[in-house]
Structure formats: structure tokens, C-alpha cells
């Protein structure tokens, strides 16, 4: 038990009674330290056990006792809760660089969100944690350079400064819709919980803040405002730079340097969170919210001047409350949301039950059943890193829903025991009736708590009670064996059904694949035929065009030839006429030469005549 408590502590916080209480009488009773089994608890006055008494009209009158790391009663305020639970987590986160986690678990309306986020009058664990963080680091806080962002960005995140983030947000959301940090409460004070950070003053710290939710078993970023239809679900996986450690990829992370900027980011995330009105709560959280604070410790090397970055993360988780559809009066989307919430909390309960068993180190925790348990448990048992310091605050309303509260306590308690009270009976040495409640009280305080039995003056009733108790135990053991056999049989059937489903899926996939291949081949054949037909049509079209062009060229050549022939014939006639004239002139000259006339003389006479 001690090893489990050190690794994973579970606290129970009781909500003060209020006007909306279902029952008039509280069914939870905190046991004083004197009745607990631990001597350390008696010395410190720490209350660790609580008993649950079923209402008189309940069909089961079994009184159960649950053990926790500590039971915080109704009189403790937010400051006391922070000092007992959160401050011990922040100290190793800041001083030793370990990872820490704080989560709240409980029925809807039991005070989970009030514990984490507070109210208009009091701050919650988130605001007080941020205050302690910035007070402890002081002037060591700095911003990352671009090279440092690339060095430590192992989650494919969008990292930006607070001013750039608010500019993006206000372009989507009206500024007046987001509460101002100045209007947030400043109490309870946290000065007494400031952590002394050791080391050289040259060591700087950068703080990256991211907020996301698990809604209907999908992860969504609350710092990237968008419409519900356009929201993109994020993946939780290992990246190349994150190694074996899984991270939520694609988140928007904001570098904050003071409390004002951090509260701005926190208010934006809470404004974006999924809420809805139900019959149990006017503003019911419809998702599990994760507030992640990454501390980047920057140390400059004296040898080469490079900056070494060491990381630690403090995560605050506000889980949605389990609810009954009959009490919450939900329908439609709200009913579906409630189903996803209850399913994820059921898986979380199974993981908690296994992790708190004495053989938890050998048992395999089935945390991959839902996104919630995967986020909470994946990196908690990584052998390569030092385990994180995790605490869960279970909130309970002692006058609320008995069935839901008892179920929540069953799978969140570190240990539990129970006793079935006997009905009223007659004591043989007198006429006085002994009520079942008084007998149960004696048995629970004696046999269950301290290991001794309440002595009576008469041996016969005690013997009868022992025989009845033995018979009841034997019957319960028989029922337990039957239930275990039934569970094993159902698991075998489930495994066989899963195997059958895998075979059917493989056969269907193969059939679909063959069908698709056949269709692809048919389409390819059709496309090839179509391409061949188109090519033939194109060739015929080109051939017709070429024939038309040839005919046009031939027709054009014929007309040109006829015109050229006419010109040639005319030119030939002219040449023939000129040739005939020259012949006549030659004949004339020959005759004159024969007659003795000189051409030169004739030319001279012609000149003289002129």
C-alpha cells in the first residue's frame, strides 16, 4: 500500500451540504484517526477512512469502509486543499525537474470544477498553482528563441508569444466575451507556499502553456478557436524527437512570462471548453479538460556556449462528472456526451482499481481502452524516466446521489472493506431489541477497523451470528467463484468473437479489394478502348483535313497555271512578232548590201537631211 500511495495518491474531499441535496441525512461518515490502522495517522491527526451508510430505502444495507491518502472534510477551504495536495507536487516539479499531475474525479455537481478553477470569490488550484509558479521563478522567466523553439518542439506544436496569441484569438472571439484577469479573485493567498528554486542565477526558465479537451473520446485544442464543424481532432502519439514518450501533436502552445498572461490563456481555454445545461447542473462540463504547463530549464554550457534544455511538465486535469441520464434529464447530443463521459470514467475506474492493488507492479493496466486513460497513464509508467508525482482529488457530496457516489468511491479508494448488518433480532437474556445498525457499528469499529469482535454476555447469540456469518461468507465465496467463472467464460467468448470479427473483416477486406481491382481493370480497359477510338477518330479527322488541303492546293495551282499560260502565250506572240520584224529588217539590209548601198552612208545622208 505504501508504494502505491507514494506513486499515486488519492485524496477524498467532501463537499459542504447545499440546497440541492438529494438526501436529508448524509450517508458518508469520516472516521477519526484513532480508528485507523496507521500509527502515523494517529500521531498527525490525519483522517484517512470514511464509511458509507446506505439510506433506509436502499435495497442493499451493506456498510462499506474506504481508505484514502487523506480525507478532507467539509470545513477545509481552497487554501487548505492547495497546501495539502498541490504544494507537495509543485516542489519537486520546480526543484528536481520531475513531472507532476493533479486531477479531480467525482459525480457531476460534487465540486470538481470548483476545486480546480474556483469561483468568483475564491481561486482554484489552477490559478494558485500559476501564482506559485511565477512567484517561485521570479526574474528567471524568459522567452525561447527561434532556435530553442525548434530544439524543444517535440510535439509538432505551434509555439507563439502571448501577444501574438491574443491577437489571433480576438480576431475570432469578441474581447468582451473573455473574462479579464483583473476581475479574477486573489484569495486565498499563496505566499507561504512559494518554492525556493536552487541553482545558478544564469539558469533561465521558459513556460509553455497549452489547454486541450477530450470530447466524445477525441482530443481538441482549446487554444485554437474554430467552429464545431471545423474542429480538427489531434493525435496522441510518439514523434521522431519525442522517442518512447507519447505527446499530443499539433497543439498551440503559448509562452507566458507573468501571471496576467497565464490567466488570459486560462480564461480563453475555459471559454472554449464544451459546456451544456442538464437537469443536474446549469453549466455542466461535457469534456475532460487538460491544462498543461511545460517548464523549459535553459542552462548555457561553459564549454561550447550551447544551451541545454531540460523539461518538466505539470498537468492539471478537470474530469467531467459521471451522471445518470434519468437524473440529468439529457437527450440527443447531451445524452451521447454523457455516454462517452461515463464510458471513459468506467475505464478510468478499472485502471485505478488495478493500479491500487498490491500486485499492481505485475498487473497490466488496460489504459488503451479510451483516450482519457491513455493520456493519464501512458507516460506514468515509462521505465526510461522518473515516474511523475500524481494525485487525484475525489470530490463527494455526502447528501447527493448515493449510488453514483458509492460507485465512484469503490474504484477510486486505495482500500476498502464491507460488512452486511443483520436484521433486527431478539437477544435471549432479555426482551431488548438490538438493531442492525448498532450491531454493524460495533462490528465495523471492532472487526473491520481494529481486528477484534464486540463481546456480548451471552454465548448462544454470538455462536448463531458466527454460523450465519460463516454461511454468508461461504455463499458469497460461491457467488464470487461463479462470477469469476462467468467472467472468464465471457472473456473467452469475447476473444472468440473478436477473432471471428477479425476473420470477417479480413475476408470482407479481401473481397472488397478483389472487387476494386476488378473494377479498376474494367475501367482501365474502357479507358484504353476509348483512347483508341478517340485516336482513330482523330486520325480520320486529320486525313479529311489533309485531303481538303490537297484539293485546295491543286485547285489553286490550276488557276495559277492557266494565268501563267496566258501570259506566256502573249509573251510568245510578242516575241514572234518582234522576231518577224527583225527578220524583215535583216532581209532589207541584205538587199541593200547586195545593191551596194552602205549602211553608214545611208546614215550620214539621213543626218544631213535632218
Coordinates of C-alpha atoms in Angstrom, one line a residue:
X1 CA 0.0 0.0 0.0
X2 CA 2.8 2.4 0.8
X3 CA 4.4 2.0 -2.5
X4 CA 1.2 2.7 -4.3
X5 CA 0.4 5.7 -2.2
X6 CA 3.8 7.3 -2.9
X7 CA 3.4 6.8 -6.7
X8 CA -0.3 7.7 -6.9
X9 CA -2.0 9.4 -4.1
X10 CA -5.8 9.6 -3.8
X11 CA -7.5 12.3 -1.7
X12 CA -11.2 12.5 -0.8
X13 CA -12.7 15.9 -0.5
X14 CA -16.2 16.2 0.9
X15 CA -18.5 19.0 -0.3
X16 CA -20.4 21.1 2.2
X17 CA -24.2 20.5 2.2
X18 CA -26.2 22.7 -0.1
X19 CA -29.8 23.4 -1.0
X20 CA -29.8 21.0 -3.9
X21 CA -29.0 18.0 -1.8
X22 CA -31.0 14.8 -2.7
X23 CA -30.9 13.3 0.8
X24 CA -31.8 14.9 4.1
X25 CA -29.3 12.8 6.1
X26 CA -25.6 12.5 4.9
X27 CA -24.6 8.9 4.1
X28 CA -20.8 9.5 4.5
X29 CA -19.1 9.5 7.9
X30 CA -15.4 10.4 8.4
X31 CA -13.7 8.1 10.9
X32 CA -11.4 9.7 13.4
X33 CA -7.7 8.9 13.3
X34 CA -8.0 6.7 16.4
X35 CA -9.9 4.1 14.4
X36 CA -7.4 3.9 11.5
X37 CA -4.8 1.2 11.2
X38 CA -1.8 3.5 10.8
X39 CA 0.0 4.8 13.9
X40 CA 1.4 7.7 11.8
X41 CA -2.1 8.9 11.1
X42 CA -2.9 8.8 14.8
X43 CA 0.1 10.9 15.6
X44 CA -0.5 13.5 12.9
X45 CA -4.3 13.5 13.2
X46 CA -4.7 12.7 9.5
X47 CA -8.1 11.2 8.7
X48 CA -7.8 8.5 6.0
X49 CA -11.0 6.5 6.2
X50 CA -14.7 7.1 5.5
X51 CA -17.8 4.8 5.9
X52 CA -20.8 4.9 3.7
X53 CA -24.2 4.1 5.2
X54 CA -26.9 3.2 2.6
X55 CA -30.3 5.1 3.0
X56 CA -33.0 3.2 4.7
X57 CA -35.0 2.7 1.5
X58 CA -31.9 1.3 -0.4
X59 CA -32.1 -2.4 -1.2
X60 CA -28.6 -3.1 0.0
X61 CA -27.8 -2.2 3.6
X62 CA -24.1 -3.1 3.3
X63 CA -21.9 -0.6 5.2
X64 CA -18.6 -0.1 3.4
X65 CA -15.3 1.5 4.6
X66 CA -13.0 3.2 2.1
X67 CA -9.4 4.2 2.7
X68 CA -7.6 7.2 1.1
X69 CA -4.3 9.0 1.4
X70 CA -6.3 11.7 3.3
X71 CA -9.9 12.6 3.8
X72 CA -10.5 16.3 3.7
X73 CA -13.8 17.2 5.4
X74 CA -16.3 20.0 4.6
X75 CA -14.6 22.6 6.9
X76 CA -11.4 22.8 4.7
X77 CA -11.2 25.6 2.2
X78 CA -9.4 26.0 -1.1
X79 CA -6.2 27.2 0.6
X80 CA -6.0 24.1 2.9
X81 CA -6.6 21.8 -0.1
X82 CA -3.8 23.6 -2.0
X83 CA -1.4 23.3 0.9
X84 CA -2.0 19.6 1.5
X85 CA -2.2 18.4 -2.1
X86 CA -0.8 20.7 -4.7
X87 CA 2.1 22.4 -3.0
X88 CA 3.9 19.0 -2.4
X89 CA 3.6 18.4 -6.1
X90 CA 5.0 21.7 -7.2
X91 CA 8.1 21.5 -5.1
X92 CA 9.7 18.5 -6.9
X93 CA 8.5 19.9 -10.2
X94 CA 10.4 23.1 -9.7
X95 CA 13.4 21.8 -7.7
X96 CA 14.0 18.4 -9.2
X97 CA 12.5 18.7 -12.7
X98 CA 10.0 15.9 -12.2
X99 CA 6.6 15.7 -13.9
X100 CA 3.5 16.3 -11.8
X101 CA -0.2 15.8 -12.3
X102 CA -3.3 16.8 -10.4
X103 CA -6.7 15.5 -11.3
X104 CA -10.2 15.8 -9.9
X105 CA -12.8 13.0 -10.1
X106 CA -16.3 12.8 -8.9
X107 CA -20.0 12.8 -9.6
X108 CA -21.5 15.7 -11.5
X109 CA -22.2 18.6 -9.2
X110 CA -19.8 17.3 -6.5
X111 CA -17.4 20.3 -6.7
X112 CA -14.6 19.1 -9.1
X113 CA -14.5 22.3 -11.3
X114 CA -14.8 24.4 -8.2
X115 CA -11.8 22.7 -6.8
X116 CA -9.7 23.2 -10.0
X117 CA -11.0 26.6 -11.2
X118 CA -12.6 28.2 -8.1
X119 CA -15.4 30.7 -8.1
X120 CA -16.0 34.4 -8.2
X121 CA -14.9 34.7 -4.6
X122 CA -12.1 32.1 -4.4
X123 CA -9.3 30.9 -6.7
X124 CA -8.9 27.3 -7.7
X125 CA -6.0 25.0 -7.7
X126 CA -5.1 26.1 -11.3
X127 CA -4.9 29.9 -10.5
X128 CA -3.0 29.3 -7.2
X129 CA -0.5 26.9 -9.0
X130 CA 0.2 29.6 -11.6
X131 CA 0.7 32.2 -8.9
X132 CA 3.2 29.9 -7.0
X133 CA 5.0 29.1 -10.3
X134 CA 5.6 32.7 -11.2
X135 CA 6.4 33.8 -7.7
X136 CA 9.0 31.0 -7.3
X137 CA 10.8 31.6 -10.6
X138 CA 10.6 35.4 -10.5
X139 CA 13.1 37.1 -12.8
X140 CA 14.4 33.8 -14.1
X141 CA 11.5 33.6 -16.6
X142 CA 12.4 34.3 -20.2
X143 CA 11.2 33.6 -23.8
X144 CA 12.5 31.0 -26.1
X145 CA 14.4 32.0 -29.3
X146 CA 13.5 30.5 -32.6
X147 CA 16.4 28.1 -32.5
X148 CA 15.4 27.0 -29.0
X149 CA 11.8 26.5 -30.1
X150 CA 13.0 24.3 -32.9
X151 CA 15.2 22.4 -30.4
X152 CA 12.5 21.6 -27.9
X153 CA 9.4 21.3 -30.1
X154 CA 8.9 17.6 -30.0
X155 CA 5.2 17.6 -30.5
X156 CA 4.9 19.4 -33.9
X157 CA 3.3 22.3 -31.9
X158 CA 2.6 25.9 -32.9
X159 CA 4.5 27.9 -30.4
X160 CA 3.9 31.7 -30.1
X161 CA 4.1 34.6 -27.6
X162 CA 1.2 35.7 -25.5
X163 CA 0.6 39.0 -27.5
X164 CA 0.5 37.1 -30.9
X165 CA -1.8 34.6 -29.4
X166 CA -4.3 37.2 -28.1
X167 CA -4.3 38.9 -31.5
X168 CA -5.3 35.7 -33.1
X169 CA -7.9 34.9 -30.5
X170 CA -9.5 38.4 -30.6
X171 CA -9.9 38.1 -34.4
X172 CA -12.3 35.2 -33.8
X173 CA -13.8 35.9 -30.4
X174 CA -15.1 39.2 -29.2
X175 CA -12.8 40.5 -26.5
X176 CA -15.6 41.3 -24.0
X177 CA -16.6 37.6 -24.0
X178 CA -13.4 36.6 -22.3
X179 CA -13.1 37.4 -18.6
X180 CA -10.3 39.8 -17.8
X181 CA -7.6 38.6 -15.4
X182 CA -8.1 41.8 -13.3
X183 CA -11.6 40.6 -12.4
X184 CA -10.3 37.2 -11.1
X185 CA -10.2 36.8 -7.3
X186 CA -6.8 37.0 -5.5
X187 CA -7.7 34.8 -2.4
X188 CA -6.6 32.5 -0.9
X189 CA -3.0 33.8 -0.7
X190 CA -0.1 31.5 -1.7
X191 CA 2.9 33.4 -0.4
X192 CA 3.6 30.7 2.2
X193 CA 3.8 28.0 -0.5
X194 CA 6.5 29.7 -2.7
X195 CA 9.2 27.2 -3.7
X196 CA 12.9 28.1 -3.4
X197 CA 14.5 27.3 -6.7
X198 CA 18.1 26.5 -6.3
X199 CA 20.9 26.7 -8.9
X200 CA 22.8 29.4 -10.6
X201 CA 21.1 32.7 -11.4
X202 CA 22.1 32.2 -15.0
X203 CA 19.7 29.4 -15.4
X204 CA 16.5 30.6 -17.0
X205 CA 13.0 29.1 -17.4
X206 CA 10.5 29.3 -20.2
X207 CA 6.9 28.4 -19.5
X208 CA 4.7 27.0 -22.3
X209 CA 1.0 26.7 -21.7
X210 CA -1.4 24.5 -23.6
X211 CA -5.1 23.6 -22.9
X212 CA -7.0 20.8 -24.6
X213 CA -10.0 18.7 -24.0
X214 CA -11.2 15.1 -24.5
X215 CA -14.7 15.4 -26.0
X216 CA -16.5 12.3 -27.2
X217 CA -13.2 10.4 -27.0
X218 CA -11.4 12.8 -29.3
X219 CA -8.7 15.4 -28.5
X220 CA -9.4 19.0 -29.4
X221 CA -7.2 22.1 -28.9
X222 CA -9.0 24.8 -26.8
X223 CA -6.4 27.5 -27.7
X224 CA -7.2 27.3 -31.4
X225 CA -10.8 28.8 -31.6
X226 CA -12.9 27.5 -34.5
X227 CA -16.4 26.4 -35.2
X228 CA -17.5 23.0 -34.0
X229 CA -17.8 21.7 -37.6
X230 CA -14.3 22.7 -38.5
X231 CA -12.5 21.5 -35.3
X232 CA -9.8 19.0 -36.1
X233 CA -9.1 16.1 -33.7
X234 CA -5.5 15.8 -32.6
X235 CA -3.4 12.7 -32.3
X236 CA -1.7 11.3 -29.2
X237 CA 1.4 9.5 -30.5
X238 CA 5.2 9.3 -30.4
X239 CA 7.2 11.6 -32.7
X240 CA 10.7 11.3 -34.1
X241 CA 12.0 13.7 -31.5
X242 CA 9.9 12.6 -28.5
X243 CA 11.2 9.0 -28.6
X244 CA 9.2 6.5 -26.5
X245 CA 7.3 9.3 -24.9
X246 CA 3.8 10.0 -26.4
X247 CA 2.7 13.6 -26.9
X248 CA -0.4 15.4 -28.2
X249 CA 0.7 16.6 -31.6
X250 CA -0.4 19.8 -33.3
X251 CA -1.2 21.8 -30.2
X252 CA -1.0 25.6 -30.0
X253 CA 1.4 26.4 -27.1
X254 CA 1.7 29.9 -25.7
X255 CA 4.8 31.3 -24.0
X256 CA 3.7 33.1 -20.8
X257 CA 6.0 35.4 -18.8
X258 CA 3.8 36.5 -15.9
X259 CA 0.6 35.6 -14.1
X260 CA -1.6 38.1 -16.1
X261 CA -0.7 36.4 -19.4
X262 CA -1.2 32.9 -18.0
X263 CA -4.7 33.9 -16.6
X264 CA -5.6 35.3 -20.1
X265 CA -4.7 32.0 -21.7
X266 CA -6.6 30.0 -19.0
X267 CA -9.7 32.1 -19.5
X268 CA -9.6 31.6 -23.3
X269 CA -9.3 27.9 -22.8
X270 CA -12.2 27.7 -20.3
X271 CA -14.4 29.9 -22.6
X272 CA -13.7 27.4 -25.5
X273 CA -14.5 24.3 -23.4
X274 CA -17.6 22.3 -24.1
X275 CA -20.4 23.0 -21.6
X276 CA -24.1 22.2 -21.5
X277 CA -27.1 22.5 -19.3
X278 CA -28.5 19.4 -17.7
X279 CA -31.0 18.5 -15.0
X280 CA -28.2 18.1 -12.5
X281 CA -26.2 21.2 -13.3
X282 CA -26.8 24.5 -15.0
X283 CA -23.3 24.6 -16.5
X284 CA -22.1 21.0 -16.8
X285 CA -18.7 20.3 -18.3
X286 CA -19.2 18.0 -21.2
X287 CA -15.5 17.1 -21.7
X288 CA -12.3 16.3 -19.7
X289 CA -10.0 19.4 -19.7
X290 CA -6.2 19.2 -19.5
X291 CA -4.2 22.3 -18.6
X292 CA -0.5 21.6 -19.3
X293 CA 2.3 23.8 -18.0
X294 CA 5.7 22.9 -19.6
X295 CA 8.8 24.2 -17.8
X296 CA 11.8 24.6 -20.0
X297 CA 15.0 24.9 -17.9
X298 CA 17.7 26.7 -20.0
X299 CA 21.3 26.2 -19.0
X300 CA 24.1 27.6 -21.1
X301 CA 27.2 25.4 -21.4
X302 CA 30.5 27.0 -20.5
X303 CA 32.4 24.7 -22.9
X304 CA 30.8 25.4 -26.3
X305 CA 28.2 28.1 -25.4
X306 CA 25.3 26.0 -26.4
X307 CA 22.0 26.0 -24.4
X308 CA 20.8 22.7 -22.9
X309 CA 17.1 22.4 -22.3
X310 CA 15.6 20.2 -19.6
X311 CA 11.9 19.8 -19.5
X312 CA 9.3 19.1 -16.8
X313 CA 5.5 19.2 -17.0
X314 CA 2.8 20.0 -14.5
X315 CA -0.7 18.9 -15.7
X316 CA -4.0 19.9 -14.2
X317 CA -6.9 17.7 -15.2
X318 CA -10.6 18.6 -14.6
X319 CA -12.5 15.5 -15.4
X320 CA -16.2 15.7 -16.4
X321 CA -18.6 14.2 -13.8
X322 CA -20.3 10.9 -14.1
X323 CA -24.1 11.3 -14.4
X324 CA -27.3 9.3 -14.7
X325 CA -29.4 10.1 -17.7
X326 CA -32.5 9.8 -15.6
X327 CA -31.3 12.4 -13.1
X328 CA -29.6 14.6 -15.6
X329 CA -32.6 14.5 -18.0
X330 CA -30.4 14.5 -21.0
X331 CA -31.4 13.7 -24.6
X332 CA -29.8 13.9 -28.1
X333 CA -26.3 15.3 -28.1
X334 CA -26.2 15.7 -24.3
X335 CA -27.2 12.0 -23.9
X336 CA -24.4 10.9 -26.3
X337 CA -21.9 13.2 -24.4
X338 CA -22.9 11.6 -21.1
X339 CA -22.5 8.2 -22.5
X340 CA -18.9 8.9 -23.6
X341 CA -18.1 10.5 -20.3
X342 CA -19.5 7.6 -18.3
X343 CA -17.7 5.1 -20.5
X344 CA -14.3 6.9 -20.2
X345 CA -14.8 7.2 -16.4
X346 CA -15.6 3.5 -16.2
X347 CA -12.4 2.6 -17.9
X348 CA -10.5 5.0 -15.6
X349 CA -12.1 3.2 -12.6
X350 CA -10.8 -0.1 -13.9
X351 CA -7.3 1.3 -14.3
X352 CA -7.4 2.8 -10.8
X353 CA -8.6 -0.4 -9.3
X354 CA -5.8 -2.4 -10.9
X355 CA -3.1 0.3 -10.1
X356 CA -4.1 0.3 -6.4
X357 CA -3.9 -3.5 -5.9
X358 CA -0.9 -4.9 -4.1
X359 CA 0.2 -6.6 -7.3
X360 CA -0.1 -3.5 -9.4
X361 CA 3.6 -3.8 -10.4
X362 CA 2.8 -7.1 -12.2
X363 CA -0.7 -6.4 -13.4
X364 CA -1.1 -4.9 -16.9
X365 CA -3.2 -1.7 -16.7
X366 CA -5.6 -1.6 -19.7
X367 CA -5.2 2.2 -20.3
X368 CA -5.5 2.0 -24.1
X369 CA -9.3 1.5 -23.9
X370 CA -10.0 5.2 -24.1
X371 CA -8.3 8.5 -24.9
X372 CA -8.7 9.7 -21.3
X373 CA -6.9 6.7 -19.7
X374 CA -4.3 6.8 -22.4
X375 CA -3.5 10.4 -21.7
X376 CA -3.4 9.8 -17.9
X377 CA -1.5 6.5 -17.8
X378 CA 0.7 6.2 -20.9
X379 CA 3.7 8.2 -19.6
X380 CA 3.1 7.4 -15.9
X381 CA 4.9 4.0 -16.0
X382 CA 7.7 4.8 -18.5
X383 CA 10.8 2.9 -17.2
X384 CA 13.1 5.3 -19.0
X385 CA 12.0 8.3 -17.0
X386 CA 11.4 9.0 -13.3
X387 CA 7.7 8.4 -12.5
X388 CA 5.6 11.5 -12.2
X389 CA 4.1 12.6 -8.9
X390 CA 0.3 12.2 -9.4
X391 CA -2.5 13.0 -7.1
X392 CA -6.3 12.6 -7.6
X393 CA -8.8 14.5 -5.6
X394 CA -12.1 12.6 -5.4
X395 CA -14.9 15.0 -4.6
X396 CA -18.0 13.6 -3.0
X397 CA -21.3 15.1 -1.9
X398 CA -22.4 13.2 1.3
X399 CA -26.0 14.2 0.7
X400 CA -26.1 13.7 -3.1
X401 CA -26.7 10.7 -5.3
X402 CA -25.9 7.6 -3.2
X403 CA -25.5 5.1 -6.0
X404 CA -23.2 7.2 -8.1
X405 CA -21.1 8.4 -5.2
X406 CA -20.6 4.8 -3.8
X407 CA -19.6 3.6 -7.2
X408 CA -17.1 6.4 -7.5
X409 CA -15.6 5.6 -4.1
X410 CA -15.4 1.9 -4.9
X411 CA -13.0 2.2 -7.8
X412 CA -11.0 5.2 -6.6
X413 CA -10.3 4.2 -3.0
X414 CA -6.9 2.8 -2.1
X415 CA -8.5 0.1 0.0
X416 CA -12.0 -0.9 1.0
X417 CA -13.8 -3.3 3.4
X418 CA -17.5 -4.0 4.0
X419 CA -19.9 -5.7 6.3
X420 CA -23.5 -6.9 5.9
X421 CA -25.5 -5.9 9.0
X422 CA -28.0 -8.5 10.3
X423 CA -31.7 -7.6 10.6
X424 CA -33.2 -6.8 14.0
X425 CA -33.2 -9.8 16.3
X426 CA -34.2 -10.7 19.9
X427 CA -31.4 -11.2 22.5
X428 CA -32.0 -14.3 24.6
X429 CA -31.2 -12.8 28.0
X430 CA -33.7 -10.0 27.8
X431 CA -36.6 -8.5 25.8
X432 CA -34.5 -5.7 24.4
X433 CA -34.2 -5.5 20.6
X434 CA -30.7 -5.0 19.1
X435 CA -30.9 -3.0 15.9
X436 CA -28.9 -4.0 12.8
X437 CA -27.3 -0.6 12.7
X438 CA -25.8 -0.8 16.2
X439 CA -24.5 -4.3 15.6
X440 CA -23.0 -3.1 12.3
X441 CA -21.4 -0.2 14.0
X442 CA -19.8 -2.4 16.7
X443 CA -18.6 -4.9 14.0
X444 CA -17.2 -2.2 11.7
X445 CA -15.4 -0.4 14.5
X446 CA -14.2 -3.7 16.1
X447 CA -13.8 -6.4 13.5
X448 CA -13.2 -4.3 10.3
X449 CA -11.2 -1.5 11.8
X450 CA -9.2 -2.9 14.7
X451 CA -9.5 -6.7 14.1
X452 CA -11.4 -7.5 17.4
X453 CA -15.0 -8.5 17.9
X454 CA -17.5 -6.8 20.1
X455 CA -18.1 -9.1 23.2
X456 CA -21.5 -9.9 24.4
X457 CA -22.6 -11.5 27.7
X458 CA -24.5 -14.4 26.0
X459 CA -22.6 -17.1 24.0
X460 CA -25.6 -18.5 22.1
X461 CA -26.4 -15.4 20.0
X462 CA -22.8 -14.9 19.3
X463 CA -22.4 -18.5 18.1
X464 CA -25.5 -18.1 15.9
X465 CA -24.1 -14.9 14.5
X466 CA -20.8 -16.7 13.7
X467 CA -22.6 -19.5 12.0
X468 CA -24.7 -17.1 9.9
X469 CA -21.6 -15.1 9.1
X470 CA -19.8 -18.2 8.0
X471 CA -22.7 -19.3 5.9
X472 CA -22.9 -15.8 4.3
X473 CA -19.2 -15.9 3.6
X474 CA -19.4 -19.3 2.0
X475 CA -22.3 -18.2 -0.1
X476 CA -20.5 -15.1 -1.2
X477 CA -17.4 -17.1 -2.0
X478 CA -19.5 -19.4 -4.1
X479 CA -21.1 -16.5 -5.9
X480 CA -17.7 -15.0 -6.4
X481 CA -16.4 -18.2 -7.9
X482 CA -19.4 -18.3 -10.2
X483 CA -19.0 -14.7 -11.2
X484 CA -15.3 -15.3 -11.8
X485 CA -16.1 -18.4 -14.0
X486 CA -18.8 -16.4 -15.8
X487 CA -16.3 -13.5 -16.3
X488 CA -13.7 -15.9 -17.7
X489 CA -16.3 -17.5 -20.0
X490 CA -17.4 -14.1 -21.2
X491 CA -13.8 -13.2 -21.8
X492 CA -13.3 -16.4 -23.9
X493 CA -16.4 -15.6 -25.8
X494 CA -15.3 -12.1 -26.3
X495 CA -11.9 -13.2 -27.5
X496 CA -13.6 -15.7 -29.9
X497 CA -15.9 -13.0 -31.1
X498 CA -13.0 -10.6 -31.7
X499 CA -11.2 -13.3 -33.6
X500 CA -14.3 -14.0 -35.7
X501 CA -14.7 -10.3 -36.3
X502 CA -11.1 -10.1 -37.4
X503 CA -11.6 -13.0 -39.8
X504 CA -14.8 -11.5 -41.2
X505 CA -13.0 -8.1 -41.5
X506 CA -10.1 -9.8 -43.3
X507 CA -12.5 -11.7 -45.7
X508 CA -14.5 -8.5 -46.3
X509 CA -11.4 -6.5 -46.9
X510 CA -10.1 -9.2 -49.3
X511 CA -13.4 -9.3 -51.2
X512 CA -13.6 -5.6 -51.4
X513 CA -10.0 -5.4 -52.6
X514 CA -10.7 -8.0 -55.3
X515 CA -13.8 -6.2 -56.3
X516 CA -12.0 -2.9 -56.5
X517 CA -9.2 -4.5 -58.5
X518 CA -11.7 -5.9 -61.0
X519 CA -13.4 -2.6 -61.3
X520 CA -10.1 -0.8 -61.8
X521 CA -9.2 -3.3 -64.6
X522 CA -12.5 -2.7 -66.2
X523 CA -12.1 1.0 -66.1
X524 CA -8.6 0.7 -67.5
X525 CA -9.9 -1.4 -70.3
X526 CA -12.7 1.1 -71.0
X527 CA -10.3 4.0 -70.9
X528 CA -7.9 2.2 -73.3
X529 CA -10.7 1.4 -75.8
X530 CA -12.0 5.0 -75.5
X531 CA -8.5 6.3 -76.1
X532 CA -8.1 4.1 -79.2
X533 CA -11.5 5.2 -80.6
X534 CA -10.6 8.8 -80.0
X535 CA -7.2 8.3 -81.7
X536 CA -8.9 6.7 -84.7
X537 CA -11.4 9.5 -84.9
X538 CA -8.6 12.0 -84.7
X539 CA -6.7 10.3 -87.5
X540 CA -9.7 10.2 -89.7
X541 CA -10.4 13.9 -89.0
X542 CA -6.7 14.8 -89.8
X543 CA -6.9 12.7 -93.0
X544 CA -10.0 14.6 -94.1
X545 CA -8.4 17.9 -93.4
X546 CA -5.3 16.9 -95.4
X547 CA -7.4 15.8 -98.4
X548 CA -9.2 19.1 -98.3
X549 CA -5.9 20.9 -98.1
X550 CA -4.5 19.0 -101.0
X551 CA -7.6 19.7 -103.2
X552 CA -7.4 23.4 -102.3
X553 CA -3.7 23.4 -103.2
X554 CA -4.4 21.6 -106.5
X555 CA -7.2 24.0 -107.4
X556 CA -5.1 27.0 -106.6
X557 CA -2.2 25.6 -108.7
X558 CA -4.5 25.0 -111.7
X559 CA -5.7 28.6 -111.7
X560 CA -2.2 29.9 -111.4
X561 CA -1.0 27.7 -114.3
X562 CA -3.8 29.0 -116.6
X563 CA -2.9 32.6 -115.9
X564 CA 0.7 31.9 -116.4
X565 CA 0.0 30.1 -119.7
X566 CA -1.9 33.1 -121.0
X567 CA 1.0 35.4 -120.1
X568 CA 3.4 33.0 -121.7
X569 CA 1.3 32.8 -124.9
X570 CA 1.1 36.6 -125.1
X571 CA 4.8 36.9 -124.5
X572 CA 5.5 34.3 -127.1
X573 CA 3.3 36.1 -129.6
X574 CA 5.2 39.3 -128.9
X575 CA 8.5 37.6 -129.3
X576 CA 7.3 36.0 -132.6
X577 CA 6.2 39.5 -133.8
X578 CA 9.5 41.0 -132.8
X579 CA 11.4 38.2 -134.3
X580 CA 9.4 38.6 -137.6
X581 CA 10.2 42.3 -137.6
X582 CA 13.9 41.6 -137.1
X583 CA 13.9 39.1 -139.9
X584 CA 12.3 41.6 -142.3
X585 CA 14.9 44.2 -141.2
X586 CA 17.7 41.7 -141.8
X587 CA 16.4 40.9 -145.3
X588 CA 16.1 44.6 -146.1
X589 CA 19.7 45.1 -145.0
X590 CA 20.8 42.2 -147.1
X591 CA 19.1 43.6 -150.2
X592 CA 20.7 46.9 -149.7
X593 CA 24.1 45.4 -149.3
X594 CA 23.6 43.5 -152.5
X595 CA 22.7 46.7 -154.2
X596 CA 25.9 48.3 -153.0
X597 CA 24.4 50.7 -150.6
X598 CA 26.4 51.3 -147.4
X599 CA 24.5 51.5 -144.2
X600 CA 27.0 54.1 -142.9
X601 CA 26.5 56.2 -145.9
X602 CA 22.8 56.0 -145.6
X603 CA 23.0 57.0 -142.0
X604 CA 25.2 60.0 -143.0
X605 CA 22.8 61.1 -145.6
X606 CA 19.9 60.8 -143.2
X607 CA 21.8 63.0 -140.7
X608 CA 22.5 65.6 -143.4
X609 CA 18.8 65.6 -144.3
X610 CA 17.9 66.2 -140.8

